[in-house]
Amino acid sequence: VKFGHGVDHDGVLGFQCLAKKLSFAEGFHLSPMGEIRSRWDKQTDGSILLKLTVPEGMRGAILLPEGYALEDKTSGYRAVSGSYRIIKA
């Protein structure tokens, strides 16, 4: 997940580890606009559920490594608070 204000969490290797070995990962960052929180849970069907909390007014994007996509293309890749299902593309 990538946000403005110089915060860059481009964890391709971490994401691939989650997709293969871990059942979940979570973390937070205290930005100048407030707390950013994410939790990634591997589902039994192989998809990954991303739960994201972003301060109102903050701009960001969900960046996925090649081979993965959001299941619901209508939500796009704009990072706003909510839940997103990630699948193999």
PDB file of C-alpha atoms in Angstrom:
ATOM      1  CA  VAL A   1       0.000   0.000   0.000  1.00  0.00           C
ATOM      2  CA  LYS A   2       1.479   3.358  -1.001  1.00  0.00           C
ATOM      3  CA  PHE A   3       0.497   6.755   0.410  1.00  0.00           C
ATOM      4  CA  GLY A   4       1.575  10.364   0.005  1.00  0.00           C
ATOM      5  CA  HIS A   5       3.773  12.246   2.453  1.00  0.00           C
ATOM      6  CA  GLY A   6       6.806  10.081   1.631  1.00  0.00           C
ATOM      7  CA  VAL A   7       5.337   6.867   3.078  1.00  0.00           C
ATOM      8  CA  ASP A   8       6.127   3.908   0.829  1.00  0.00           C
ATOM      9  CA  HIS A   9       5.232   0.349   1.809  1.00  0.00           C
ATOM     10  CA  ASP A  10       6.013  -1.454  -1.439  1.00  0.00           C
ATOM     11  CA  GLY A  11       6.546  -4.942   0.011  1.00  0.00           C
ATOM     12  CA  VAL A  12       6.533  -7.270  -2.981  1.00  0.00           C
ATOM     13  CA  LEU A  13       8.722  -9.872  -1.248  1.00  0.00           C
ATOM     14  CA  GLY A  14       6.610  -9.648   1.912  1.00  0.00           C
ATOM     15  CA  PHE A  15       3.431 -10.056  -0.116  1.00  0.00           C
ATOM     16  CA  GLN A  16       4.790 -13.136  -1.879  1.00  0.00           C
ATOM     17  CA  CYS A  17       5.768 -14.619   1.498  1.00  0.00           C
ATOM     18  CA  LEU A  18       2.223 -14.007   2.762  1.00  0.00           C
ATOM     19  CA  ALA A  19       0.755 -15.587  -0.357  1.00  0.00           C
ATOM     20  CA  LYS A  20       2.895 -18.727   0.099  1.00  0.00           C
ATOM     21  CA  LYS A  21       3.739 -19.226   3.787  1.00  0.00           C
ATOM     22  CA  LEU A  22       1.973 -16.922   6.264  1.00  0.00           C
ATOM     23  CA  SER A  23      -1.693 -16.968   7.261  1.00  0.00           C
ATOM     24  CA  PHE A  24      -1.822 -13.224   8.089  1.00  0.00           C
ATOM     25  CA  ALA A  25       0.210 -10.050   8.457  1.00  0.00           C
ATOM     26  CA  GLU A  26      -0.715  -6.695   9.972  1.00  0.00           C
ATOM     27  CA  GLY A  27       0.840  -3.358  10.719  1.00  0.00           C
ATOM     28  CA  PHE A  28       0.321   0.367  11.139  1.00  0.00           C
ATOM     29  CA  HIS A  29       2.051   3.647  10.465  1.00  0.00           C
ATOM     30  CA  LEU A  30       1.515   6.966  12.259  1.00  0.00           C
ATOM     31  CA  SER A  31       1.423   9.496   9.433  1.00  0.00           C
ATOM     32  CA  PRO A  32       1.061  13.281   9.785  1.00  0.00           C
ATOM     33  CA  MET A  33      -2.631  12.836   8.853  1.00  0.00           C
ATOM     34  CA  GLY A  34      -3.313  10.011  11.320  1.00  0.00           C
ATOM     35  CA  GLU A  35      -2.938   6.259  11.658  1.00  0.00           C
ATOM     36  CA  ILE A  36      -2.800   3.991   8.603  1.00  0.00           C
ATOM     37  CA  ARG A  37      -3.594   0.371   9.467  1.00  0.00           C
ATOM     38  CA  SER A  38      -3.617  -2.746   7.304  1.00  0.00           C
ATOM     39  CA  ARG A  39      -4.265  -6.432   7.894  1.00  0.00           C
ATOM     40  CA  TRP A  40      -3.792  -9.141   5.288  1.00  0.00           C
ATOM     41  CA  ASP A  41      -5.517 -12.506   5.908  1.00  0.00           C
ATOM     42  CA  LYS A  42      -4.995 -15.553   3.701  1.00  0.00           C
ATOM     43  CA  GLN A  43      -8.361 -17.181   2.962  1.00  0.00           C
ATOM     44  CA  THR A  44      -9.029 -20.918   2.562  1.00  0.00           C
ATOM     45  CA  ASP A  45      -9.733 -20.414  -1.167  1.00  0.00           C
ATOM     46  CA  GLY A  46      -6.221 -18.971  -1.670  1.00  0.00           C
ATOM     47  CA  SER A  47      -7.333 -15.349  -1.940  1.00  0.00           C
ATOM     48  CA  ILE A  48      -6.097 -12.681   0.475  1.00  0.00           C
ATOM     49  CA  LEU A  49      -8.440 -10.338   2.335  1.00  0.00           C
ATOM     50  CA  LEU A  50      -6.959  -6.865   2.886  1.00  0.00           C
ATOM     51  CA  LYS A  51      -8.574  -4.735   5.597  1.00  0.00           C
ATOM     52  CA  LEU A  52      -7.409  -1.152   5.349  1.00  0.00           C
ATOM     53  CA  THR A  53      -7.978   1.898   7.551  1.00  0.00           C
ATOM     54  CA  VAL A  54      -6.868   5.227   6.093  1.00  0.00           C
ATOM     55  CA  PRO A  55      -7.305   8.736   7.542  1.00  0.00           C
ATOM     56  CA  GLU A  56     -10.036  10.698   5.777  1.00  0.00           C
ATOM     57  CA  GLY A  57      -8.624  12.953   3.088  1.00  0.00           C
ATOM     58  CA  MET A  58      -5.424  10.939   2.613  1.00  0.00           C
ATOM     59  CA  ARG A  59      -4.650   9.813  -0.918  1.00  0.00           C
ATOM     60  CA  GLY A  60      -3.075   6.460  -1.619  1.00  0.00           C
ATOM     61  CA  ALA A  61      -3.064   3.432  -3.878  1.00  0.00           C
ATOM     62  CA  ILE A  62      -3.121  -0.323  -3.482  1.00  0.00           C
ATOM     63  CA  LEU A  63      -0.134  -1.652  -5.425  1.00  0.00           C
ATOM     64  CA  LEU A  64      -0.018  -5.402  -6.035  1.00  0.00           C
ATOM     65  CA  PRO A  65       2.819  -7.473  -7.442  1.00  0.00           C
ATOM     66  CA  GLU A  66       2.505  -8.861 -10.944  1.00  0.00           C
ATOM     67  CA  GLY A  67       0.142 -11.827 -11.048  1.00  0.00           C
ATOM     68  CA  TYR A  68      -2.327 -10.471  -8.465  1.00  0.00           C
ATOM     69  CA  ALA A  69      -5.409  -8.270  -8.797  1.00  0.00           C
ATOM     70  CA  LEU A  70      -8.334  -6.956  -6.798  1.00  0.00           C
ATOM     71  CA  GLU A  71     -11.369  -9.183  -7.230  1.00  0.00           C
ATOM     72  CA  ASP A  72     -13.739  -6.213  -7.392  1.00  0.00           C
ATOM     73  CA  LYS A  73     -12.375  -4.146 -10.287  1.00  0.00           C
ATOM     74  CA  THR A  74     -15.073  -1.496  -9.727  1.00  0.00           C
ATOM     75  CA  SER A  75     -13.317  -0.287  -6.560  1.00  0.00           C
ATOM     76  CA  GLY A  76     -10.127   0.325  -8.525  1.00  0.00           C
ATOM     77  CA  TYR A  77      -6.833   0.607  -6.741  1.00  0.00           C
ATOM     78  CA  ARG A  78      -7.503   3.818  -4.786  1.00  0.00           C
ATOM     79  CA  ALA A  79      -6.710   3.158  -1.127  1.00  0.00           C
ATOM     80  CA  VAL A  80      -9.680   4.061   1.048  1.00  0.00           C
ATOM     81  CA  SER A  81     -10.826   2.419   4.277  1.00  0.00           C
ATOM     82  CA  GLY A  82     -12.526  -0.886   3.628  1.00  0.00           C
ATOM     83  CA  SER A  83     -11.994  -4.538   2.757  1.00  0.00           C
ATOM     84  CA  TYR A  84     -10.528  -5.815  -0.510  1.00  0.00           C
ATOM     85  CA  ARG A  85     -10.216  -9.392  -1.810  1.00  0.00           C
ATOM     86  CA  ILE A  86      -6.994 -10.061  -3.711  1.00  0.00           C
ATOM     87  CA  ILE A  87      -6.839 -12.942  -6.178  1.00  0.00           C
ATOM     88  CA  LYS A  88      -4.285 -14.418  -8.552  1.00  0.00           C
ATOM     89  CA  ALA A  89      -4.716 -12.747 -11.927  1.00  0.00           C
TER      90      ALA A  89
END
